[in-house]
Short mmCIF file of N, CA and C and ligand atoms in Angstrom, two decimals:
data_model
loop_
_atom_site.label_atom_id
_atom_site.label_comp_id
_atom_site.label_asym_id
_atom_site.label_seq_id
_atom_site.Cartn_x
_atom_site.Cartn_y
_atom_site.Cartn_z
N MET A 1238 0.83 -1.20 0.00
CA MET A 1238 0.00 0.00 0.00
C MET A 1238 0.88 1.26 0.00
N GLU A 1239 0.44 2.24 -0.75
CA GLU A 1239 1.19 3.50 -0.79
C GLU A 1239 1.16 4.20 0.55
N LYS A 1240 2.29 4.78 0.89
CA LYS A 1240 2.40 5.42 2.21
C LYS A 1240 1.47 6.61 2.41
N LEU A 1241 1.25 7.37 1.32
CA LEU A 1241 0.55 8.65 1.52
C LEU A 1241 -0.87 8.67 0.95
N THR A 1242 -1.46 7.50 0.75
CA THR A 1242 -2.78 7.42 0.15
C THR A 1242 -3.76 8.34 0.86
N GLY A 1243 -4.42 9.15 0.07
CA GLY A 1243 -5.49 9.98 0.63
C GLY A 1243 -5.02 11.21 1.37
N ILE A 1244 -3.72 11.32 1.61
CA ILE A 1244 -3.28 12.51 2.33
C ILE A 1244 -2.60 13.45 1.36
N LYS A 1245 -3.24 14.55 1.11
CA LYS A 1245 -2.61 15.54 0.23
C LYS A 1245 -1.88 16.56 1.07
N LYS A 1246 -0.64 16.79 0.71
CA LYS A 1246 0.18 17.76 1.44
C LYS A 1246 -0.18 19.18 1.01
N LYS A 1247 -0.15 20.07 1.99
CA LYS A 1247 -0.45 21.47 1.71
C LYS A 1247 0.84 22.19 1.31
N VAL A 1248 0.82 22.74 0.09
CA VAL A 1248 2.05 23.30 -0.45
C VAL A 1248 1.92 24.81 -0.72
N ALA A 1249 3.01 25.52 -0.46
CA ALA A 1249 3.11 26.93 -0.86
C ALA A 1249 4.18 27.04 -1.93
N ILE A 1250 3.87 27.76 -3.00
CA ILE A 1250 4.85 27.96 -4.07
C ILE A 1250 5.34 29.40 -4.00
N PHE A 1251 6.66 29.57 -4.03
CA PHE A 1251 7.26 30.90 -4.00
C PHE A 1251 7.76 31.23 -5.41
N ILE A 1252 7.36 32.39 -5.89
CA ILE A 1252 7.79 32.81 -7.24
C ILE A 1252 8.31 34.26 -7.21
N SER A 1253 8.92 34.64 -8.33
CA SER A 1253 9.31 36.05 -8.49
C SER A 1253 8.93 36.59 -9.86
N GLY A 1254 8.57 35.71 -10.78
CA GLY A 1254 8.36 36.19 -12.16
C GLY A 1254 7.35 35.39 -12.96
N ARG A 1255 7.83 34.91 -14.09
CA ARG A 1255 7.00 34.26 -15.11
C ARG A 1255 6.05 33.18 -14.59
N GLY A 1256 6.57 32.28 -13.76
CA GLY A 1256 5.70 31.27 -13.15
C GLY A 1256 5.37 30.06 -13.99
N SER A 1257 6.25 29.71 -14.94
CA SER A 1257 5.93 28.52 -15.75
C SER A 1257 6.05 27.23 -14.92
N ASN A 1258 6.97 27.21 -13.96
CA ASN A 1258 7.04 26.03 -13.08
C ASN A 1258 5.82 25.97 -12.15
N LEU A 1259 5.36 27.13 -11.72
CA LEU A 1259 4.13 27.18 -10.93
C LEU A 1259 2.99 26.52 -11.73
N LYS A 1260 2.93 26.90 -13.00
CA LYS A 1260 1.88 26.37 -13.87
C LYS A 1260 1.95 24.83 -13.93
N SER A 1261 3.16 24.32 -14.10
CA SER A 1261 3.30 22.86 -14.21
C SER A 1261 2.92 22.18 -12.89
N LEU A 1262 3.22 22.84 -11.76
CA LEU A 1262 2.87 22.24 -10.47
C LEU A 1262 1.36 22.32 -10.22
N VAL A 1263 0.75 23.40 -10.67
CA VAL A 1263 -0.72 23.52 -10.52
C VAL A 1263 -1.40 22.43 -11.36
N LYS A 1264 -0.90 22.26 -12.57
CA LYS A 1264 -1.45 21.20 -13.44
C LYS A 1264 -1.36 19.85 -12.76
N TYR A 1265 -0.18 19.57 -12.20
CA TYR A 1265 0.01 18.29 -11.52
C TYR A 1265 -0.95 18.17 -10.32
N SER A 1266 -1.08 19.26 -9.56
CA SER A 1266 -1.90 19.19 -8.34
C SER A 1266 -3.37 18.90 -8.65
N LYS A 1267 -3.77 19.24 -9.87
CA LYS A 1267 -5.18 19.02 -10.24
C LYS A 1267 -5.46 17.59 -10.69
N LYS A 1268 -4.40 16.81 -10.85
CA LYS A 1268 -4.60 15.41 -11.25
C LYS A 1268 -5.23 14.64 -10.09
N LYS A 1269 -6.03 13.68 -10.44
CA LYS A 1269 -6.77 12.94 -9.43
C LYS A 1269 -5.86 12.31 -8.37
N ASN A 1270 -4.75 11.75 -8.82
CA ASN A 1270 -3.88 11.05 -7.86
C ASN A 1270 -2.73 11.90 -7.33
N SER A 1271 -2.83 13.20 -7.51
CA SER A 1271 -1.70 14.03 -7.07
C SER A 1271 -1.57 13.98 -5.56
N LYS A 1272 -0.36 14.26 -5.09
CA LYS A 1272 -0.09 14.17 -3.64
C LYS A 1272 -0.12 15.53 -2.98
N ILE A 1273 -0.46 16.57 -3.77
CA ILE A 1273 -0.39 17.91 -3.18
C ILE A 1273 -1.63 18.76 -3.46
N ASN A 1274 -1.87 19.69 -2.55
CA ASN A 1274 -2.82 20.77 -2.77
C ASN A 1274 -2.03 22.07 -2.72
N ILE A 1275 -2.13 22.85 -3.76
CA ILE A 1275 -1.41 24.14 -3.71
C ILE A 1275 -2.33 25.16 -3.04
N ILE A 1276 -1.93 25.54 -1.85
CA ILE A 1276 -2.78 26.37 -1.00
C ILE A 1276 -2.44 27.86 -1.19
N LEU A 1277 -1.17 28.12 -1.43
CA LEU A 1277 -0.69 29.50 -1.42
C LEU A 1277 0.35 29.75 -2.49
N VAL A 1278 0.32 30.94 -3.07
CA VAL A 1278 1.43 31.38 -3.92
C VAL A 1278 1.95 32.68 -3.31
N ILE A 1279 3.26 32.72 -3.09
CA ILE A 1279 3.86 33.91 -2.50
C ILE A 1279 4.90 34.48 -3.46
N SER A 1280 4.87 35.79 -3.62
CA SER A 1280 5.85 36.43 -4.49
C SER A 1280 6.45 37.65 -3.79
N ASN A 1281 7.72 37.89 -4.05
CA ASN A 1281 8.35 39.11 -3.54
C ASN A 1281 8.13 40.25 -4.52
N ASN A 1282 7.53 39.91 -5.66
CA ASN A 1282 7.36 40.88 -6.74
C ASN A 1282 5.88 40.96 -7.11
N SER A 1283 5.28 42.12 -6.85
CA SER A 1283 3.83 42.25 -7.08
C SER A 1283 3.48 42.18 -8.57
N LYS A 1284 4.51 42.35 -9.43
CA LYS A 1284 4.24 42.32 -10.88
C LYS A 1284 4.50 40.94 -11.49
N ALA A 1285 4.81 39.96 -10.67
CA ALA A 1285 5.11 38.61 -11.20
C ALA A 1285 3.93 38.08 -12.01
N LYS A 1286 4.24 37.63 -13.21
CA LYS A 1286 3.20 37.11 -14.10
C LYS A 1286 2.47 35.92 -13.47
N GLY A 1287 3.24 35.14 -12.73
CA GLY A 1287 2.68 33.95 -12.09
C GLY A 1287 1.52 34.26 -11.14
N LEU A 1288 1.48 35.47 -10.61
CA LEU A 1288 0.38 35.82 -9.69
C LEU A 1288 -0.96 35.84 -10.43
N LYS A 1289 -0.89 36.28 -11.69
CA LYS A 1289 -2.12 36.30 -12.50
C LYS A 1289 -2.63 34.88 -12.70
N TYR A 1290 -1.70 33.99 -12.90
CA TYR A 1290 -2.07 32.58 -13.10
C TYR A 1290 -2.70 32.01 -11.82
N ALA A 1291 -2.13 32.38 -10.67
CA ALA A 1291 -2.68 31.92 -9.39
C ALA A 1291 -4.12 32.44 -9.24
N LYS A 1292 -4.29 33.71 -9.55
CA LYS A 1292 -5.62 34.33 -9.44
C LYS A 1292 -6.63 33.60 -10.33
N LYS A 1293 -6.21 33.37 -11.57
CA LYS A 1293 -7.07 32.69 -12.53
C LYS A 1293 -7.48 31.30 -12.03
N ASN A 1294 -6.57 30.68 -11.30
CA ASN A 1294 -6.83 29.32 -10.81
C ASN A 1294 -7.37 29.30 -9.38
N LYS A 1295 -7.77 30.46 -8.92
CA LYS A 1295 -8.39 30.60 -7.59
C LYS A 1295 -7.51 30.08 -6.46
N ILE A 1296 -6.23 30.33 -6.59
CA ILE A 1296 -5.30 29.97 -5.51
C ILE A 1296 -4.97 31.27 -4.76
N LYS A 1297 -4.98 31.20 -3.43
CA LYS A 1297 -4.65 32.40 -2.65
C LYS A 1297 -3.24 32.85 -2.97
N TYR A 1298 -3.07 34.14 -3.22
CA TYR A 1298 -1.73 34.63 -3.55
C TYR A 1298 -1.42 35.90 -2.79
N TYR A 1299 -0.16 36.04 -2.47
CA TYR A 1299 0.29 37.21 -1.72
C TYR A 1299 1.56 37.75 -2.33
N ALA A 1300 1.56 39.04 -2.63
CA ALA A 1300 2.80 39.72 -3.01
C ALA A 1300 3.29 40.35 -1.71
N VAL A 1301 4.36 39.82 -1.19
CA VAL A 1301 4.84 40.30 0.11
C VAL A 1301 5.90 41.38 -0.11
N TYR A 1302 5.62 42.54 0.42
CA TYR A 1302 6.51 43.68 0.22
C TYR A 1302 7.86 43.43 0.89
N TYR A 1303 8.92 43.66 0.13
CA TYR A 1303 10.26 43.40 0.65
C TYR A 1303 10.93 44.70 1.08
N LYS A 1304 10.96 44.92 2.39
CA LYS A 1304 11.68 46.10 2.88
C LYS A 1304 13.06 45.64 3.36
N ASN A 1305 13.02 44.61 4.19
CA ASN A 1305 14.28 43.95 4.56
C ASN A 1305 13.97 42.47 4.80
N LEU A 1306 15.02 41.67 4.76
CA LEU A 1306 14.83 40.21 4.79
C LEU A 1306 14.09 39.75 6.05
N TYR A 1307 14.44 40.34 7.18
CA TYR A 1307 13.85 39.90 8.44
C TYR A 1307 12.33 40.09 8.44
N ASN A 1308 11.88 41.29 8.07
CA ASN A 1308 10.44 41.55 8.06
C ASN A 1308 9.70 40.75 7.00
N PHE A 1309 10.35 40.63 5.87
CA PHE A 1309 9.79 39.87 4.75
C PHE A 1309 9.55 38.41 5.18
N GLU A 1310 10.56 37.82 5.78
CA GLU A 1310 10.45 36.41 6.20
C GLU A 1310 9.45 36.26 7.35
N LYS A 1311 9.38 37.26 8.21
CA LYS A 1311 8.45 37.21 9.34
C LYS A 1311 7.00 37.15 8.82
N LYS A 1312 6.72 37.99 7.83
CA LYS A 1312 5.37 38.02 7.24
C LYS A 1312 5.06 36.67 6.58
N ILE A 1313 6.03 36.14 5.87
CA ILE A 1313 5.83 34.86 5.17
C ILE A 1313 5.61 33.73 6.18
N LEU A 1314 6.41 33.71 7.23
CA LEU A 1314 6.28 32.64 8.23
C LEU A 1314 4.88 32.64 8.84
N LYS A 1315 4.34 33.83 9.02
CA LYS A 1315 2.99 33.97 9.56
C LYS A 1315 1.96 33.33 8.62
N LEU A 1316 2.12 33.61 7.33
CA LEU A 1316 1.21 33.04 6.33
C LEU A 1316 1.32 31.52 6.29
N LEU A 1317 2.55 31.03 6.35
CA LEU A 1317 2.77 29.57 6.26
C LEU A 1317 2.14 28.87 7.45
N LYS A 1318 2.21 29.51 8.60
CA LYS A 1318 1.62 28.95 9.81
C LYS A 1318 0.10 28.98 9.72
N LYS A 1319 -0.41 30.13 9.29
CA LYS A 1319 -1.86 30.31 9.19
C LYS A 1319 -2.49 29.25 8.28
N PHE A 1320 -1.82 28.96 7.18
CA PHE A 1320 -2.40 28.00 6.22
C PHE A 1320 -1.88 26.58 6.41
N LYS A 1321 -1.17 26.36 7.52
CA LYS A 1321 -0.68 25.01 7.88
C LYS A 1321 0.06 24.33 6.72
N ILE A 1322 0.99 25.08 6.14
CA ILE A 1322 1.73 24.57 4.98
C ILE A 1322 2.69 23.45 5.39
N ASP A 1323 2.68 22.35 4.62
CA ASP A 1323 3.55 21.21 4.92
C ASP A 1323 4.93 21.34 4.30
N PHE A 1324 4.98 21.87 3.08
CA PHE A 1324 6.30 22.16 2.50
C PHE A 1324 6.20 23.25 1.43
N ILE A 1325 7.37 23.81 1.14
CA ILE A 1325 7.46 24.93 0.19
C ILE A 1325 8.15 24.45 -1.08
N CYS A 1326 7.66 24.92 -2.24
CA CYS A 1326 8.40 24.72 -3.48
C CYS A 1326 8.82 26.08 -4.01
N LEU A 1327 10.10 26.30 -4.11
CA LEU A 1327 10.59 27.52 -4.73
C LEU A 1327 10.59 27.29 -6.25
N ALA A 1328 10.02 28.25 -6.97
CA ALA A 1328 9.93 28.09 -8.42
C ALA A 1328 10.27 29.42 -9.08
N GLY A 1329 11.55 29.63 -9.27
CA GLY A 1329 11.99 30.91 -9.84
C GLY A 1329 11.91 32.01 -8.81
N PHE A 1330 12.12 31.68 -7.56
CA PHE A 1330 12.08 32.66 -6.47
C PHE A 1330 13.47 33.26 -6.32
N MET A 1331 13.56 34.58 -6.46
CA MET A 1331 14.87 35.22 -6.59
C MET A 1331 15.47 35.75 -5.29
N LYS A 1332 14.88 35.40 -4.17
CA LYS A 1332 15.47 35.81 -2.89
C LYS A 1332 16.09 34.59 -2.22
N ILE A 1333 17.16 34.83 -1.49
CA ILE A 1333 17.78 33.71 -0.76
C ILE A 1333 17.23 33.71 0.66
N LEU A 1334 16.62 32.61 1.03
CA LEU A 1334 16.02 32.51 2.37
C LEU A 1334 17.12 32.34 3.43
N SER A 1335 16.89 32.96 4.57
CA SER A 1335 17.93 32.93 5.61
C SER A 1335 17.93 31.62 6.39
N LYS A 1336 19.03 31.41 7.09
CA LYS A 1336 19.17 30.27 7.99
C LYS A 1336 18.04 30.28 9.02
N ASN A 1337 17.76 31.47 9.53
CA ASN A 1337 16.72 31.67 10.52
C ASN A 1337 15.35 31.23 9.99
N PHE A 1338 15.06 31.59 8.74
CA PHE A 1338 13.78 31.21 8.13
C PHE A 1338 13.68 29.68 8.02
N ILE A 1339 14.74 29.07 7.54
CA ILE A 1339 14.74 27.62 7.34
C ILE A 1339 14.56 26.90 8.69
N LYS A 1340 15.22 27.43 9.69
CA LYS A 1340 15.13 26.86 11.03
C LYS A 1340 13.72 27.03 11.60
N LYS A 1341 13.18 28.21 11.42
CA LYS A 1341 11.86 28.49 11.99
C LYS A 1341 10.73 27.75 11.27
N PHE A 1342 10.84 27.60 9.97
CA PHE A 1342 9.78 26.92 9.22
C PHE A 1342 9.75 25.43 9.57
N LYS A 1343 10.91 24.87 9.79
CA LYS A 1343 11.09 23.48 10.26
C LYS A 1343 10.71 22.40 9.24
N LYS A 1344 10.00 22.77 8.19
CA LYS A 1344 9.55 21.75 7.24
C LYS A 1344 10.35 21.86 5.94
N PRO A 1345 10.18 20.87 5.06
CA PRO A 1345 11.04 20.88 3.85
C PRO A 1345 10.77 22.04 2.89
N ILE A 1346 11.85 22.45 2.24
CA ILE A 1346 11.78 23.46 1.18
C ILE A 1346 12.49 22.87 -0.03
N LEU A 1347 11.79 22.84 -1.17
CA LEU A 1347 12.38 22.29 -2.40
C LEU A 1347 12.66 23.44 -3.36
N ASN A 1348 13.62 23.22 -4.23
CA ASN A 1348 13.93 24.24 -5.24
C ASN A 1348 14.24 23.55 -6.56
N ILE A 1349 14.01 24.30 -7.65
CA ILE A 1349 14.44 23.78 -8.95
C ILE A 1349 15.49 24.72 -9.52
N HIS A 1350 16.53 24.12 -10.08
CA HIS A 1350 17.62 24.93 -10.63
C HIS A 1350 17.98 24.41 -12.03
N PRO A 1351 18.18 25.34 -12.98
CA PRO A 1351 18.42 24.90 -14.36
C PRO A 1351 19.87 24.51 -14.69
N SER A 1352 20.41 23.60 -13.88
CA SER A 1352 21.73 23.04 -14.22
C SER A 1352 21.85 21.67 -13.58
N LEU A 1353 22.93 21.00 -13.92
CA LEU A 1353 23.19 19.71 -13.28
C LEU A 1353 23.99 19.99 -12.00
N LEU A 1354 23.27 20.33 -10.95
CA LEU A 1354 23.95 20.61 -9.67
C LEU A 1354 24.77 19.38 -9.26
N PRO A 1355 25.90 19.53 -8.60
CA PRO A 1355 26.44 20.76 -7.99
C PRO A 1355 27.14 21.71 -8.97
N LYS A 1356 27.06 21.41 -10.26
CA LYS A 1356 27.69 22.32 -11.22
C LYS A 1356 26.81 23.53 -11.48
N PHE A 1357 27.40 24.67 -11.66
CA PHE A 1357 26.73 25.90 -12.06
C PHE A 1357 25.59 26.35 -11.15
N LYS A 1358 25.94 26.51 -9.88
CA LYS A 1358 25.00 27.13 -8.94
C LYS A 1358 24.87 28.60 -9.30
N GLY A 1359 23.78 29.21 -8.87
CA GLY A 1359 23.65 30.66 -9.04
C GLY A 1359 23.02 31.09 -10.36
N LEU A 1360 23.19 32.37 -10.67
CA LEU A 1360 22.51 32.96 -11.83
C LEU A 1360 23.29 32.80 -13.14
N GLU A 1361 22.62 33.19 -14.25
CA GLU A 1361 23.22 33.13 -15.60
C GLU A 1361 23.80 31.76 -15.90
N THR A 1362 23.05 30.76 -15.54
CA THR A 1362 23.52 29.38 -15.65
C THR A 1362 23.88 28.99 -17.08
N HIS A 1363 22.92 29.21 -18.00
CA HIS A 1363 23.12 28.72 -19.37
C HIS A 1363 24.33 29.39 -20.04
N LYS A 1364 24.46 30.67 -19.78
CA LYS A 1364 25.59 31.43 -20.33
C LYS A 1364 26.92 30.80 -19.88
N ARG A 1365 27.00 30.49 -18.60
CA ARG A 1365 28.25 29.93 -18.06
C ARG A 1365 28.50 28.51 -18.56
N VAL A 1366 27.40 27.75 -18.69
CA VAL A 1366 27.50 26.37 -19.20
C VAL A 1366 28.08 26.38 -20.61
N LEU A 1367 27.54 27.28 -21.44
CA LEU A 1367 28.00 27.35 -22.84
C LEU A 1367 29.45 27.85 -22.93
N LYS A 1368 29.75 28.82 -22.12
CA LYS A 1368 31.11 29.38 -22.11
C LYS A 1368 32.13 28.32 -21.71
N ASN A 1369 31.69 27.41 -20.89
CA ASN A 1369 32.57 26.35 -20.39
C ASN A 1369 32.63 25.14 -21.32
N ASN A 1370 31.94 25.25 -22.46
CA ASN A 1370 31.89 24.16 -23.46
C ASN A 1370 31.43 22.83 -22.88
N GLU A 1371 30.43 22.88 -22.04
CA GLU A 1371 29.91 21.64 -21.44
C GLU A 1371 29.21 20.81 -22.52
N LYS A 1372 29.28 19.49 -22.36
CA LYS A 1372 28.61 18.61 -23.33
C LYS A 1372 27.15 18.37 -22.93
N TYR A 1373 26.90 18.50 -21.64
CA TYR A 1373 25.54 18.26 -21.12
C TYR A 1373 25.12 19.37 -20.17
N SER A 1374 23.83 19.57 -20.09
CA SER A 1374 23.29 20.39 -19.00
C SER A 1374 21.99 19.72 -18.55
N GLY A 1375 21.17 20.45 -17.81
CA GLY A 1375 19.94 19.82 -17.34
C GLY A 1375 19.28 20.62 -16.26
N ALA A 1376 18.48 19.93 -15.46
CA ALA A 1376 17.77 20.60 -14.37
C ALA A 1376 17.81 19.70 -13.14
N THR A 1377 17.75 20.35 -11.99
CA THR A 1377 17.85 19.62 -10.72
C THR A 1377 16.80 20.11 -9.74
N VAL A 1378 16.13 19.18 -9.08
CA VAL A 1378 15.27 19.54 -7.94
C VAL A 1378 16.01 19.09 -6.68
N HIS A 1379 16.13 20.00 -5.74
CA HIS A 1379 16.92 19.69 -4.53
C HIS A 1379 16.28 20.30 -3.30
N LEU A 1380 16.72 19.83 -2.16
CA LEU A 1380 16.27 20.42 -0.89
C LEU A 1380 17.05 21.70 -0.63
N VAL A 1381 16.39 22.64 -0.01
CA VAL A 1381 17.03 23.93 0.24
C VAL A 1381 17.70 23.94 1.61
N THR A 1382 18.95 24.41 1.60
CA THR A 1382 19.66 24.67 2.85
C THR A 1382 20.06 26.15 2.81
N SER A 1383 20.77 26.59 3.84
CA SER A 1383 21.12 28.01 3.83
C SER A 1383 22.24 28.32 2.84
N LYS A 1384 22.83 27.28 2.25
CA LYS A 1384 23.85 27.52 1.21
C LYS A 1384 23.18 27.45 -0.17
N LEU A 1385 23.45 28.42 -1.01
CA LEU A 1385 22.80 28.54 -2.31
C LEU A 1385 22.92 27.27 -3.17
N ASP A 1386 21.76 26.76 -3.63
CA ASP A 1386 21.69 25.63 -4.56
C ASP A 1386 22.52 24.43 -4.11
N SER A 1387 22.49 24.14 -2.82
CA SER A 1387 23.43 23.13 -2.30
C SER A 1387 22.84 21.93 -1.56
N GLY A 1388 21.55 21.91 -1.30
CA GLY A 1388 20.98 20.81 -0.52
C GLY A 1388 20.92 19.49 -1.27
N LYS A 1389 20.45 18.47 -0.59
CA LYS A 1389 20.38 17.12 -1.15
C LYS A 1389 19.59 17.09 -2.47
N ILE A 1390 20.14 16.41 -3.45
CA ILE A 1390 19.47 16.33 -4.75
C ILE A 1390 18.36 15.28 -4.71
N ILE A 1391 17.19 15.68 -5.18
CA ILE A 1391 16.05 14.74 -5.21
C ILE A 1391 15.94 14.11 -6.59
N LEU A 1392 16.02 14.94 -7.62
CA LEU A 1392 15.91 14.42 -8.98
C LEU A 1392 16.63 15.35 -9.96
N GLN A 1393 17.19 14.70 -10.98
CA GLN A 1393 17.95 15.45 -11.96
C GLN A 1393 17.70 14.86 -13.34
N LYS A 1394 17.63 15.71 -14.35
CA LYS A 1394 17.55 15.18 -15.71
C LYS A 1394 18.55 15.91 -16.60
N LYS A 1395 19.17 15.11 -17.45
CA LYS A 1395 20.29 15.60 -18.25
C LYS A 1395 19.86 15.73 -19.70
N ILE A 1396 20.36 16.75 -20.40
CA ILE A 1396 20.18 16.82 -21.85
C ILE A 1396 21.53 17.11 -22.51
N LYS A 1397 21.61 16.72 -23.79
CA LYS A 1397 22.86 16.94 -24.52
C LYS A 1397 22.86 18.36 -25.08
N ILE A 1398 24.03 18.96 -25.08
CA ILE A 1398 24.15 20.28 -25.70
C ILE A 1398 24.75 20.10 -27.10
N PHE A 1399 24.08 20.69 -28.08
CA PHE A 1399 24.58 20.59 -29.45
C PHE A 1399 25.35 21.86 -29.84
N LYS A 1400 26.11 21.72 -30.92
CA LYS A 1400 26.92 22.88 -31.40
C LYS A 1400 26.06 24.10 -31.68
N PHE A 1401 24.85 23.85 -32.19
CA PHE A 1401 23.98 24.97 -32.57
C PHE A 1401 23.25 25.59 -31.39
N ASP A 1402 23.39 25.02 -30.22
CA ASP A 1402 22.66 25.58 -29.06
C ASP A 1402 23.21 26.94 -28.65
N ASN A 1403 22.28 27.79 -28.23
CA ASN A 1403 22.66 29.07 -27.64
C ASN A 1403 21.84 29.22 -26.35
N GLU A 1404 22.00 30.34 -25.68
CA GLU A 1404 21.31 30.52 -24.39
C GLU A 1404 19.80 30.29 -24.51
N LYS A 1405 19.25 30.83 -25.61
CA LYS A 1405 17.80 30.75 -25.79
C LYS A 1405 17.32 29.31 -25.99
N THR A 1406 18.00 28.58 -26.87
CA THR A 1406 17.57 27.20 -27.17
C THR A 1406 17.75 26.32 -25.93
N LEU A 1407 18.85 26.59 -25.22
CA LEU A 1407 19.14 25.80 -24.02
C LEU A 1407 18.09 26.07 -22.94
N GLU A 1408 17.76 27.33 -22.77
CA GLU A 1408 16.77 27.69 -21.77
C GLU A 1408 15.44 27.01 -22.07
N LYS A 1409 15.07 27.05 -23.34
CA LYS A 1409 13.79 26.47 -23.76
C LYS A 1409 13.75 24.97 -23.48
N LYS A 1410 14.83 24.29 -23.87
CA LYS A 1410 14.87 22.83 -23.69
C LYS A 1410 14.88 22.47 -22.20
N ILE A 1411 15.64 23.23 -21.44
CA ILE A 1411 15.76 22.91 -20.01
C ILE A 1411 14.48 23.24 -19.26
N LEU A 1412 13.83 24.33 -19.66
CA LEU A 1412 12.56 24.68 -19.01
C LEU A 1412 11.53 23.56 -19.20
N LYS A 1413 11.57 22.98 -20.38
CA LYS A 1413 10.65 21.88 -20.66
C LYS A 1413 10.90 20.70 -19.70
N ILE A 1414 12.16 20.38 -19.48
CA ILE A 1414 12.41 19.26 -18.55
C ILE A 1414 12.18 19.67 -17.09
N GLU A 1415 12.32 20.96 -16.80
CA GLU A 1415 11.98 21.42 -15.44
C GLU A 1415 10.52 21.10 -15.15
N HIS A 1416 9.67 21.43 -16.12
CA HIS A 1416 8.23 21.21 -15.93
C HIS A 1416 7.90 19.73 -15.75
N GLU A 1417 8.73 18.92 -16.34
CA GLU A 1417 8.53 17.48 -16.25
C GLU A 1417 9.04 16.93 -14.90
N ILE A 1418 10.20 17.41 -14.47
CA ILE A 1418 10.79 16.77 -13.26
C ILE A 1418 10.30 17.33 -11.93
N TYR A 1419 9.77 18.56 -11.91
CA TYR A 1419 9.37 19.09 -10.59
C TYR A 1419 8.24 18.24 -9.97
N PRO A 1420 7.17 17.97 -10.71
CA PRO A 1420 6.14 17.09 -10.13
C PRO A 1420 6.69 15.70 -9.77
N LYS A 1421 7.54 15.17 -10.65
CA LYS A 1421 8.12 13.83 -10.39
C LYS A 1421 8.96 13.84 -9.12
N ALA A 1422 9.71 14.93 -8.94
CA ALA A 1422 10.57 15.04 -7.75
C ALA A 1422 9.72 15.09 -6.48
N ILE A 1423 8.59 15.77 -6.56
CA ILE A 1423 7.70 15.86 -5.39
C ILE A 1423 7.17 14.47 -5.03
N ILE A 1424 6.77 13.73 -6.05
CA ILE A 1424 6.26 12.37 -5.81
C ILE A 1424 7.36 11.53 -5.16
N LYS A 1425 8.56 11.62 -5.71
CA LYS A 1425 9.69 10.84 -5.18
C LYS A 1425 9.99 11.27 -3.73
N PHE A 1426 10.02 12.55 -3.52
CA PHE A 1426 10.33 13.08 -2.19
C PHE A 1426 9.30 12.60 -1.15
N LEU A 1427 8.04 12.70 -1.52
CA LEU A 1427 6.98 12.32 -0.55
C LEU A 1427 6.96 10.81 -0.30
N SER A 1428 7.29 10.04 -1.31
CA SER A 1428 7.25 8.59 -1.10
C SER A 1428 8.43 8.11 -0.27
N ASN A 1429 9.43 8.96 -0.10
CA ASN A 1429 10.59 8.59 0.73
C ASN A 1429 10.50 9.11 2.16
N LEU A 1430 9.42 9.78 2.47
CA LEU A 1430 9.32 10.39 3.82
C LEU A 1430 9.13 9.31 4.87
C1 GRF B 306 13.55 28.44 -13.93
O1 GRF B 306 14.52 28.21 -14.92
C2 GRF B 306 14.03 27.91 -12.59
O2 GRF B 306 14.79 26.76 -12.69
C3 GRF B 306 14.88 29.03 -12.09
O3 GRF B 306 14.18 30.20 -12.49
C4 GRF B 306 13.38 29.92 -13.64
C5 GRF B 306 11.97 30.28 -13.29
O4 GRF B 306 11.09 30.17 -14.37
N1 GRF B 306 15.13 28.91 -10.69
P1 GRF B 306 9.52 30.20 -14.14
O5 GRF B 306 9.20 31.49 -13.37
O6 GRF B 306 9.10 29.00 -13.38
O7 GRF B 306 8.93 30.24 -15.52
#
């Protein structure tokens, strides 16, 4: 028997922009056998496109004003507690959460990164991958720690880089696999709890 039958975890998705990974997670959450309910979408950017998508899908969303990290995280922690969130998925969230936040939240935080971690942590990933003449790149879903893009890897998918690839083509191909692996990583993560 499956460990989590009938129990859907309450999830908050953190975004900063476009929200295509949010979209893929919402799609997954609507499947009959999905293991999650997306309860909240939080953004540090009130203009994030993903917020419109949350609204359209009747998911509660909050653009949390960022004055300083401490106050920002305090407001978010309050929301997470209020909605009894079981875990967070970062999806293109451009702020680095503090050690204090991770400690206080106490529950898992997942992130997706467009490289084959531990290689190419941080921003401008595709540009650096190409500059380094890598043969492969990909996407990684991992647990969040206070060190950037460094927690335990849950799932990774690799793609080949061709001579004709540029930043745009690579981004497009990798985004496609991001949308595929984030839901899969959640299923894997929950089944190992
Ligand atoms: C994705 O490439 C994700 O891996 C990275 O930021 C991008 C966000 O895209 N962390 P989107 O907002 O989900 O479309």
